[in-house]
């Protein structure tokens, strides 16, 4: 029986790593083998520029388009989590296994997806925070010493959040160029800026709701259901605008 915290940590990392690889293989088999077998194979026509919008075309939208957009959301989450966790598990095993780091130096990369009841919580409580501290530090530096904004003020906090999202978008745009894509950089930056605007919209709606209802607390289950639906529909709306163009300019 494993009793050492280090041994338990290494065992859990191996289980996580192998489990993620198995899930990836099952997904790949489902997507590459089973889907085409049952006539559900996707092609270039599913990602045409005209299909990047959805709600403005409700009268002509097909069921297939809706399914593809829903798939994009789940694929974005699934692929990102699997990719980052696989790398994280492998590096954690190496550095903790060699004694270079302690188990507590490698906390879980992602939070609990059940916390993603808003765009703000999605990025702040669920998504990985690998670059959050560094980007926030730069944002505070610019806000405080260049723009002279009070750190604790609303506008100061707003700028710091805007800077973090913009930096994330800029770095992803550079990565896309580095990977050989001939397009998609601007769309990637725009995606993160739109997410910032989504957070601002949530803040405004929450403030208005609390003012109108005088702080009425909605049933927890109802509140979470509304939150999950909102986050999914937000990604359902904005993700294709950043993901579809890459299909036509991949290296």
XYZ file of N, CA and C in Angstrom:
753
model
N 0.852 -1.199 0.000
C 0.000 0.000 0.000
C 0.887 1.249 0.000
N 0.525 2.212 -0.868
C 1.297 3.448 -0.934
C 0.916 4.364 0.211
N 1.911 4.839 0.946
C 1.649 5.746 2.060
C 2.348 7.082 1.896
N 3.431 7.078 1.165
C 4.172 8.314 0.943
C 3.361 9.269 0.064
N 3.230 10.540 0.462
C 2.521 11.521 -0.378
C 3.107 11.600 -1.787
N 4.414 11.456 -1.883
C 5.061 11.507 -3.195
C 4.655 10.309 -4.045
N 4.631 9.114 -3.432
C 4.258 7.907 -4.164
C 2.796 7.965 -4.599
N 1.939 8.446 -3.715
C 0.510 8.577 -4.044
C 0.331 9.569 -5.186
N 1.065 10.673 -5.126
C 0.990 11.695 -6.170
C 1.406 11.110 -7.515
N 2.515 10.377 -7.533
C 3.019 9.794 -8.783
C 2.030 8.765 -9.335
N 1.445 7.964 -8.435
C 0.441 6.989 -8.874
C -0.747 7.699 -9.524
N -1.217 8.766 -8.884
C -2.370 9.501 -9.416
C -2.059 10.150 -10.757
N -0.825 10.617 -10.916
C -0.438 11.228 -12.192
C -0.405 10.186 -13.314
N 0.063 8.989 -12.999
C 0.083 7.906 -13.997
C -1.345 7.536 -14.380
N -2.217 7.403 -13.383
C -3.618 7.060 -13.652
C -4.266 8.132 -14.518
N -4.024 9.396 -14.179
C -4.589 10.503 -14.943
C -4.059 10.515 -16.373
N -2.746 10.303 -16.522
C -2.114 10.323 -17.842
C -2.664 9.205 -18.729
N -2.688 7.992 -18.198
C -3.182 6.842 -18.964
C -4.669 6.994 -19.257
N -5.431 7.455 -18.255
C -6.870 7.650 -18.447
C -7.163 8.658 -19.546
N -6.386 9.748 -19.575
C -6.576 10.774 -20.602
C -6.266 10.224 -21.987
N -5.188 9.451 -22.093
C -4.835 8.854 -23.389
C -5.910 7.890 -23.872
N -6.489 7.114 -22.959
C -7.553 6.172 -23.325
C -8.776 6.933 -23.830
N -9.137 8.000 -23.118
C -10.290 8.811 -23.526
C -10.048 9.435 -24.891
N -8.814 9.909 -25.126
C -8.474 10.486 -26.428
C -8.600 9.449 -27.545
N -8.160 8.215 -27.281
C -8.245 7.150 -28.284
C -9.710 6.812 -28.588
N -10.532 6.766 -27.548
C -11.959 6.481 -27.741
C -12.606 7.580 -28.576
N -12.248 8.822 -28.257
C -12.801 9.946 -29.012
C -12.357 9.888 -30.470
N -11.067 9.647 -30.694
C -10.546 9.589 -32.058
C -11.227 8.493 -32.859
N -11.444 7.349 -32.226
C -12.117 6.238 -32.908
C -13.552 6.621 -33.245
N -14.222 7.278 -32.312
C -15.614 7.686 -32.538
C -15.708 8.698 -33.669
N -14.752 9.635 -33.688
C -14.799 10.717 -34.667
C -14.310 10.266 -36.048
N -13.236 9.479 -36.072
C -12.624 9.112 -37.352
C -13.194 7.845 -37.973
N -13.757 6.966 -37.151
C -14.252 5.682 -37.668
C -15.776 5.579 -37.590
N -16.334 5.748 -36.405
C -17.773 5.558 -36.233
C -18.600 6.646 -36.918
N -18.189 7.908 -36.756
C -18.959 9.011 -37.344
C -19.094 8.875 -38.859
N -17.999 8.667 -39.613
C -18.133 8.493 -41.063
C -18.975 7.268 -41.429
N -18.873 6.231 -40.619
C -19.622 5.003 -40.889
C -21.120 5.243 -40.875
N -21.568 6.165 -40.028
C -22.999 6.457 -39.907
C -23.381 7.779 -40.578
N -22.543 8.213 -41.517
C -22.875 9.387 -42.314
C -22.769 10.701 -41.575
N -21.949 10.762 -40.527
C -21.818 11.991 -39.752
C -20.433 12.613 -39.885
N -19.770 12.330 -40.990
C -18.441 12.887 -41.228
C -18.555 14.361 -41.605
N -17.695 15.192 -41.033
C -17.707 16.620 -41.340
C -16.752 16.916 -42.481
N -17.082 17.943 -43.262
C -16.199 18.348 -44.351
C -16.053 19.862 -44.353
N -15.325 20.379 -45.321
C -15.028 21.814 -45.391
C -16.289 22.665 -45.461
N -17.344 22.140 -46.077
C -18.570 22.898 -46.245
C -19.239 23.228 -44.915
N -18.912 22.471 -43.881
C -19.501 22.722 -42.572
C -18.903 23.944 -41.890
N -17.784 24.439 -42.430
C -17.076 25.532 -41.763
C -16.939 26.768 -42.651
N -17.813 26.908 -43.606
C -17.779 28.065 -44.496
C -17.929 29.366 -43.708
N -17.335 30.464 -44.194
C -17.444 31.757 -43.505
C -18.889 32.184 -43.251
N -19.793 31.821 -44.160
C -21.197 32.197 -43.983
C -21.839 31.504 -42.783
N -21.217 30.429 -42.308
C -21.778 29.675 -41.197
C -21.174 30.059 -39.842
N -20.335 31.087 -39.865
C -19.760 31.547 -38.606
C -20.812 32.232 -37.744
N -21.794 32.844 -38.389
C -22.902 33.444 -37.656
C -24.030 32.420 -37.525
N -24.852 32.611 -36.535
C -25.915 31.634 -36.276
C -27.280 32.302 -36.074
N -27.378 33.144 -35.066
C -28.675 33.699 -34.704
C -29.215 34.678 -35.742
N -28.334 35.296 -36.505
C -28.799 36.188 -37.570
C -29.305 35.403 -38.777
N -29.081 34.085 -38.765
C -29.495 33.236 -39.879
C -30.459 32.143 -39.435
N -31.163 32.372 -38.359
C -32.008 31.323 -37.785
C -32.989 30.718 -38.791
N -33.449 31.539 -39.723
C -34.420 31.047 -40.692
C -33.854 30.014 -41.654
N -32.541 29.994 -41.833
C -31.931 29.064 -42.790
C -30.973 28.064 -42.141
N -30.814 28.156 -40.830
C -29.912 27.252 -40.113
C -30.463 25.833 -40.124
N -29.577 24.864 -40.360
C -29.991 23.463 -40.385
C -29.623 22.772 -39.076
N -30.198 21.604 -38.877
C -29.885 20.819 -37.684
C -28.402 20.436 -37.688
N -27.876 20.127 -38.855
C -26.464 19.744 -38.969
C -25.558 20.879 -38.492
N -25.862 22.103 -38.899
C -25.074 23.252 -38.460
C -25.075 23.379 -36.946
N -26.249 23.185 -36.362
C -26.384 23.293 -34.909
C -25.554 22.233 -34.204
N -25.595 21.013 -34.731
C -24.820 19.912 -34.141
C -23.324 20.194 -34.261
N -22.888 20.715 -35.412
C -21.472 21.013 -35.624
C -21.005 22.085 -34.648
N -21.814 23.116 -34.443
C -21.440 24.191 -33.513
C -21.365 23.660 -32.082
N -22.316 22.822 -31.712
C -22.294 22.233 -30.374
C -21.050 21.362 -30.209
N -20.696 20.647 -31.275
C -19.495 19.811 -31.247
C -18.248 20.657 -31.068
N -18.194 21.823 -31.722
C -17.039 22.709 -31.608
C -16.807 23.094 -30.151
N -17.874 23.376 -29.426
C -17.755 23.762 -28.013
C -17.178 22.604 -27.201
N -17.763 21.424 -27.367
C -17.298 20.266 -26.594
C -15.877 19.865 -27.010
N -15.562 19.976 -28.306
C -14.222 19.635 -28.774
C -13.187 20.610 -28.219
N -13.531 21.886 -28.192
C -12.630 22.909 -27.647
C -12.282 22.591 -26.196
N -13.293 22.265 -25.413
C -13.070 21.932 -24.005
C -12.296 20.624 -23.875
N -12.759 19.603 -24.583
C -12.157 18.275 -24.482
C -10.695 18.282 -24.919
N -10.425 18.843 -26.077
C -9.069 18.828 -26.617
C -8.119 19.626 -25.734
N -8.559 20.808 -25.290
C -7.699 21.655 -24.463
C -7.369 20.977 -23.139
N -8.390 20.430 -22.493
C -8.178 19.769 -21.203
C -7.255 18.568 -21.355
N -7.505 17.747 -22.362
C -6.672 16.558 -22.576
C -5.232 16.936 -22.891
N -5.045 17.909 -23.772
C -3.698 18.313 -24.170
C -2.907 18.851 -22.988
N -3.493 19.830 -22.296
C -2.775 20.457 -21.179
C -2.557 19.481 -20.025
N -3.555 18.664 -19.727
C -3.411 17.725 -18.616
C -2.370 16.646 -18.909
N -2.308 16.207 -20.166
C -1.320 15.195 -20.535
C 0.098 15.716 -20.327
N 0.354 16.916 -20.812
C 1.670 17.533 -20.642
C 1.946 17.788 -19.163
N 0.944 18.302 -18.462
C 1.080 18.610 -17.034
C 1.391 17.353 -16.232
N 0.679 16.267 -16.510
C 0.911 15.007 -15.787
C 2.311 14.471 -16.038
N 2.746 14.521 -17.293
C 4.072 13.997 -17.642
C 5.179 14.797 -16.954
N 5.074 16.120 -17.005
C 6.096 16.962 -16.376
C 6.061 16.833 -14.855
N 4.844 16.745 -14.300
C 4.720 16.587 -12.846
C 5.370 15.289 -12.397
N 5.158 14.223 -13.153
C 5.745 12.924 -12.813
C 7.267 13.000 -12.834
N 7.811 13.665 -13.838
C 9.266 13.762 -13.978
C 9.871 14.568 -12.833
N 9.319 15.764 -12.604
C 9.936 16.654 -11.625
C 9.709 16.204 -10.179
N 8.543 15.641 -9.900
C 8.291 15.145 -8.547
C 8.985 13.799 -8.353
N 8.982 12.967 -9.385
C 9.611 11.661 -9.293
C 11.109 11.739 -9.071
N 11.758 12.762 -9.648
C 13.203 12.931 -9.471
C 13.551 13.680 -8.194
N 12.513 14.152 -7.484
C 12.744 14.873 -6.238
C 13.060 16.337 -6.424
N 12.994 16.813 -7.671
C 13.281 18.220 -7.940
C 12.187 19.119 -7.357
N 10.934 18.645 -7.425
C 9.790 19.375 -6.865
C 9.063 18.506 -5.862
N 8.227 19.153 -5.067
C 7.337 18.455 -4.148
C 5.951 18.343 -4.773
N 5.125 17.386 -4.328
C 3.779 17.225 -4.891
C 2.944 18.502 -4.860
N 3.095 19.284 -3.774
C 2.293 20.509 -3.667
C 2.701 21.576 -4.672
N 3.854 21.396 -5.313
C 4.284 22.340 -6.352
C 3.538 22.121 -7.669
N 2.787 21.017 -7.750
C 2.063 20.687 -8.976
C 0.579 20.454 -8.667
N -0.141 21.517 -8.348
C -1.575 21.368 -8.082
C -2.328 21.065 -9.376
N -3.583 20.645 -9.287
C -4.363 20.375 -10.502
C -4.369 21.585 -11.424
N -4.306 21.325 -12.715
C -4.220 22.408 -13.692
C -5.565 23.110 -13.867
N -6.647 22.324 -13.889
C -7.981 22.880 -14.080
C -8.776 22.784 -12.785
N -9.738 23.677 -12.662
C -10.622 23.642 -11.509
C -11.812 22.724 -11.777
N -12.814 22.846 -10.955
C -14.037 22.038 -11.082
C -14.943 22.664 -12.132
N -15.274 21.899 -13.166
C -16.105 22.444 -14.248
C -17.495 22.836 -13.748
N -17.900 22.301 -12.610
C -19.195 22.677 -12.039
C -19.211 24.120 -11.553
N -18.022 24.719 -11.438
C -17.924 26.120 -11.035
C -18.168 27.068 -12.205
N -18.207 26.527 -13.420
C -18.331 27.368 -14.619
C -19.771 27.807 -14.851
N -20.322 28.541 -13.895
C -21.703 28.999 -13.988
C -21.806 30.391 -14.607
N -20.680 30.950 -15.014
C -20.649 32.253 -15.679
C -19.365 32.324 -16.493
N -19.287 33.284 -17.391
C -18.061 33.455 -18.170
C -16.907 33.783 -17.232
N -17.183 34.619 -16.242
C -16.157 34.988 -15.274
C -15.650 33.771 -14.508
N -16.567 32.920 -14.056
C -16.161 31.714 -13.329
C -15.495 30.693 -14.246
N -15.932 30.659 -15.493
C -15.329 29.728 -16.450
C -13.828 29.970 -16.541
N -13.451 31.250 -16.718
C -12.037 31.584 -16.860
C -11.330 31.703 -15.510
N -12.051 32.114 -14.479
C -11.419 32.370 -13.194
C -11.352 31.195 -12.241
N -12.322 30.256 -12.344
C -12.372 29.152 -11.403
C -12.176 27.776 -12.050
N -12.524 27.665 -13.321
C -12.392 26.366 -13.988
C -11.162 26.274 -14.869
N -10.969 27.234 -15.751
C -9.893 27.155 -16.739
C -8.523 27.243 -16.064
N -7.504 26.721 -16.744
C -6.151 26.769 -16.178
C -5.702 28.223 -16.013
N -4.850 28.454 -15.020
C -4.391 29.806 -14.714
C -2.861 29.891 -14.836
N -2.336 29.246 -15.882
C -0.886 29.180 -16.071
C -0.253 30.569 -16.213
N -0.962 31.452 -16.883
C -0.367 32.765 -17.163
C -1.070 33.894 -16.419
N -2.066 33.548 -15.617
C -2.888 34.583 -14.978
C -2.056 35.514 -14.102
N -1.193 34.943 -13.266
C -0.431 35.777 -12.329
C 0.536 36.720 -13.042
N 1.227 36.204 -14.059
C 2.190 37.050 -14.769
C 1.481 38.161 -15.537
N 0.403 37.819 -16.236
C -0.340 38.839 -16.989
C -0.964 39.862 -16.043
N -1.483 39.385 -14.917
C -2.075 40.296 -13.944
C -1.029 41.253 -13.387
N 0.169 40.741 -13.136
C 1.248 41.588 -12.604
C 1.602 42.698 -13.589
N 1.687 42.341 -14.873
C 1.966 43.355 -15.889
C 0.808 44.352 -15.991
N -0.406 43.839 -15.875
C -1.577 44.715 -15.929
C -1.590 45.704 -14.785
N -1.257 45.239 -13.592
C -1.201 46.116 -12.417
C -0.104 47.163 -12.601
N 1.041 46.729 -13.137
C 2.149 47.647 -13.370
C 1.745 48.785 -14.304
N 1.112 48.440 -15.416
C 0.686 49.453 -16.386
C -0.419 50.327 -15.803
N -1.380 49.680 -15.123
C -2.504 50.418 -14.558
C -2.058 51.415 -13.499
N -1.150 50.970 -12.637
C -0.748 51.800 -11.501
C 0.306 52.838 -11.851
N 1.343 52.431 -12.604
C 2.484 53.316 -12.816
C 2.456 54.091 -14.128
N 1.667 53.632 -15.092
C 1.598 54.335 -16.371
C 0.274 55.088 -16.511
N -0.829 54.365 -16.280
C -2.144 54.994 -16.401
C -2.582 55.689 -15.114
N -1.874 55.398 -14.026
C -2.174 56.010 -12.727
C -3.592 55.723 -12.246
N -4.039 54.514 -12.463
C -5.376 54.122 -12.014
C -5.271 53.463 -10.644
N -6.132 53.828 -9.705
C -6.113 53.176 -8.387
C -6.390 51.682 -8.533
N -5.541 50.849 -7.919
C -5.657 49.408 -8.068
C -7.010 48.890 -7.608
N -7.548 49.476 -6.549
C -8.804 48.991 -5.975
C -10.037 49.611 -6.614
N -9.845 50.529 -7.555
C -10.990 51.178 -8.198
C -11.622 50.259 -9.230
N -12.878 50.524 -9.566
C -13.585 49.707 -10.546
C -12.898 49.774 -11.903
N -12.532 50.978 -12.325
C -11.914 51.134 -13.638
C -10.529 50.485 -13.662
N -9.834 50.518 -12.498
C -8.530 49.878 -12.415
C -8.639 48.367 -12.569
N -9.596 47.772 -11.853
C -9.813 46.322 -11.945
C -10.266 45.930 -13.344
N -11.092 46.801 -13.941
C -11.593 46.529 -15.291
C -10.441 46.511 -16.292
N -9.523 47.473 -16.151
C -8.384 47.520 -17.073
C -7.509 46.289 -16.918
N -7.265 45.876 -15.674
C -6.408 44.708 -15.437
C -7.014 43.466 -16.083
N -8.331 43.269 -15.925
C -8.993 42.126 -16.564
C -8.918 42.226 -18.088
N -9.121 43.434 -18.600
C -9.021 43.635 -20.053
C -7.621 43.303 -20.535
N -6.615 43.708 -19.785
C -5.232 43.451 -20.168
C -4.936 41.949 -20.175
N -5.425 41.234 -19.164
C -5.191 39.786 -19.080
C -5.808 39.072 -20.279
N -7.060 39.402 -20.613
C -7.717 38.771 -21.756
C -7.014 39.138 -23.066
N -6.625 40.412 -23.199
C -5.973 40.851 -24.431
C -4.613 40.183 -24.604
N -3.855 40.093 -23.515
C -2.557 39.420 -23.579
C -2.719 37.941 -23.943
N -3.731 37.296 -23.351
C -3.991 35.888 -23.673
C -4.287 35.732 -25.161
N -5.124 36.636 -25.683
C -5.457 36.591 -27.100
C -4.250 36.839 -27.982
N -3.400 37.816 -27.597
C -2.219 38.152 -28.394
C -1.234 36.979 -28.432
N -1.037 36.330 -27.283
C -0.113 35.194 -27.220
C -0.646 34.023 -28.043
N -1.957 33.768 -27.959
C -2.545 32.694 -28.768
C -2.433 33.025 -30.264
N -2.590 34.312 -30.604
C -2.470 34.726 -32.010
C -1.054 34.492 -32.517
N -0.065 34.814 -31.694
C 1.329 34.572 -32.076
C 1.606 33.077 -32.218
N 1.027 32.291 -31.327
C 1.219 30.839 -31.387
C 0.636 30.267 -32.673
N -0.512 30.786 -33.072
C -1.151 30.327 -34.303
C -0.260 30.619 -35.516
N 0.320 31.823 -35.553
C 1.235 32.171 -36.635
C 2.465 31.263 -36.622
N 2.962 30.995 -35.430
C 4.147 30.163 -35.294
C 3.892 28.731 -35.741
N 2.644 28.268 -35.561
C 2.286 26.910 -35.961
C 2.092 26.780 -37.468
N 2.102 27.919 -38.159
C 2.024 27.873 -39.611
C 0.689 28.229 -40.221
N -0.278 28.633 -39.398
C -1.574 29.050 -39.935
C -1.409 30.384 -40.661
N -2.034 30.502 -41.820
C -1.949 31.743 -42.586
C -3.086 32.698 -42.255
N -3.965 32.311 -41.356
C -5.050 33.176 -40.914
C -5.430 32.766 -39.490
N -6.396 33.465 -38.916
C -6.909 33.088 -37.605
C -6.329 33.851 -36.429
N -5.252 34.627 -36.667
C -4.623 35.364 -35.563
C -5.568 36.429 -35.007
N -6.116 37.249 -35.903
C -7.026 38.297 -35.460
C -8.266 37.695 -34.817
N -8.778 36.616 -35.377
C -9.969 35.956 -34.828
C -9.709 35.437 -33.414
N -8.496 34.978 -33.169
C -8.135 34.477 -31.838
C -8.095 35.621 -30.826
N -7.488 36.724 -31.216
C -7.447 37.897 -30.341
C -8.853 38.404 -30.062
N -9.668 38.450 -31.100
C -11.045 38.914 -30.949
C -11.838 38.024 -30.007
N -11.591 36.709 -30.063
C -12.295 35.771 -29.189
C -12.084 36.117 -27.718
N -10.851 36.413 -27.347
C -10.564 36.721 -25.942
C -11.114 38.083 -25.533
N -11.080 39.047 -26.441
C -11.647 40.355 -26.126
C -13.162 40.244 -25.956
N -13.814 39.432 -26.800
C -15.257 39.227 -26.674
C -15.585 38.555 -25.345
N -14.715 37.661 -24.884
C -14.934 37.038 -23.582
C -14.849 38.071 -22.462
N -13.933 39.013 -22.591
C -13.866 40.106 -21.609
C -15.171 40.899 -21.613
N -15.667 41.204 -22.803
C -16.932 41.933 -22.909
C -18.084 41.117 -22.329
N -18.005 39.780 -22.469
C -19.011 38.910 -21.877
C -19.011 39.011 -20.363
N -17.825 39.103 -19.781
C -17.704 39.261 -18.327
C -18.307 40.595 -17.891
N -18.014 41.656 -18.643
C -18.565 42.978 -18.328
C -20.085 42.959 -18.422
N -20.607 42.297 -19.441
C -22.059 42.178 -19.599
C -22.670 41.443 -18.412
N -22.033 40.378 -17.975
C -22.512 39.637 -16.804
C -22.554 40.528 -15.568
N -21.524 41.322 -15.379
C -21.467 42.214 -14.228
C -22.602 43.216 -14.258
N -22.877 43.753 -15.447
C -23.951 44.743 -15.591
C -25.317 44.109 -15.328
N -25.530 42.916 -15.892
C -26.811 42.229 -15.704
C -27.004 41.834 -14.241
N -25.938 41.346 -13.601
C -26.024 40.956 -12.192
C -26.338 42.156 -11.311
N -25.676 43.281 -11.590
C -25.924 44.500 -10.813
C -27.367 44.972 -10.992
N -27.858 44.923 -12.239
C -29.233 45.346 -12.513
C -30.231 44.409 -11.833
N -29.960 43.116 -11.892
C -30.846 42.122 -11.264
C -30.919 42.337 -9.754
N -29.766 42.525 -9.126
C -29.739 42.731 -7.677
C -30.462 44.024 -7.270
N -30.356 45.025 -8.119
C -31.026 46.288 -7.816
C -32.538 46.163 -7.961
N -32.964 45.483 -9.026
C -34.402 45.340 -9.286
C -35.058 44.418 -8.259
N -34.380 43.313 -7.944
C -34.961 42.308 -7.025
C -34.551 42.536 -5.569
N -33.726 43.599 -5.353
C -33.228 43.895 -4.005
C -32.468 42.716 -3.405
N -31.619 42.116 -4.242
C -30.750 41.048 -3.769
C -31.408 39.701 -3.600
N -32.521 39.468 -4.276
C -33.232 38.184 -4.161
C -32.345 37.044 -4.653
N -32.210 36.001 -3.844
C -31.395 34.846 -4.190
C -32.238 33.774 -4.870
N -31.904 33.477 -6.100
C -32.618 32.457 -6.854
C -32.265 31.068 -6.337
N -33.169 30.114 -6.541
C -32.902 28.728 -6.185
C -31.578 28.285 -6.803
N -30.749 27.592 -6.017
C -29.407 27.226 -6.456
C -29.419 26.402 -7.741
N -30.310 25.419 -7.812
C -30.370 24.561 -9.001
C -30.769 25.361 -10.232
N -31.768 26.222 -10.071
C -32.226 27.062 -11.185
C -31.115 28.010 -11.613
N -30.454 28.615 -10.634
C -29.378 29.567 -10.921
C -28.241 28.903 -11.681
N -27.839 27.719 -11.248
C -26.745 27.007 -11.924
C -27.149 26.564 -13.320
N -28.396 26.135 -13.487
C -28.868 25.710 -14.803
C -28.835 26.869 -15.786
N -29.285 28.028 -15.324
C -29.242 29.235 -16.157
C -27.790 29.587 -16.488
N -26.923 29.469 -15.485
C -25.509 29.795 -15.686
C -24.836 28.878 -16.689
N -25.036 27.561 -16.552
C -24.434 26.605 -17.479
C -24.940 26.836 -18.903
N -26.223 27.101 -19.009
C -26.818 27.341 -20.332
C -26.227 28.589 -20.962
N -26.086 29.630 -20.162
C -25.523 30.891 -20.652
C -24.085 30.698 -21.141
N -23.268 30.012 -20.371
C -21.868 29.795 -20.751
C -21.789 28.971 -22.036
N -22.590 27.910 -22.103
C -22.566 27.068 -23.304
C -23.013 27.867 -24.528
N -24.096 28.621 -24.400
C -24.606 29.373 -25.538
C -23.657 30.500 -25.937
N -22.959 31.057 -24.971
C -21.973 32.089 -25.287
C -20.854 31.494 -26.142
N -20.307 30.367 -25.705
C -19.260 29.701 -26.478
C -19.806 29.184 -27.807
N -21.039 28.713 -27.799
C -21.717 28.240 -29.000
C -21.779 29.350 -30.045
N -21.904 30.584 -29.570
C -22.022 31.737 -30.465
C -20.674 32.249 -30.942
N -19.693 32.350 -30.030
C -18.441 33.034 -30.386
C -17.310 32.108 -30.842
N -17.292 30.862 -30.398
C -16.184 29.970 -30.758
C -16.041 29.731 -32.264
N -17.137 29.462 -32.986
C -16.990 29.219 -34.431
C -16.325 30.373 -35.167
N -16.488 31.606 -34.672
C -15.882 32.756 -35.337
C -14.358 32.723 -35.258
N -13.827 32.020 -34.270
C -12.372 31.911 -34.160
C -11.846 30.562 -34.648
N -12.700 29.542 -34.656
C -12.247 28.199 -35.018
C -12.483 27.854 -36.485
N -13.599 28.273 -37.055
C -13.921 27.919 -38.437
C -12.862 28.389 -39.442
N -12.366 29.656 -39.342
C -11.400 30.117 -40.342
C -10.139 29.255 -40.419
N -9.730 28.663 -39.302
C -8.496 27.873 -39.270
C -8.588 26.615 -40.145
N -9.803 26.160 -40.393
C -9.980 24.966 -41.212
C -9.435 25.203 -42.619
N -9.526 26.447 -43.100
C -9.160 26.765 -44.467
C -7.713 27.265 -44.616
N -7.001 27.416 -43.500
C -5.637 27.946 -43.625
C -4.663 27.168 -42.736
N -5.016 25.927 -42.432
C -4.121 25.117 -41.587
C -2.858 24.780 -42.370
N -1.735 24.611 -41.658
C -0.454 24.339 -42.352
C -0.444 22.952 -43.004
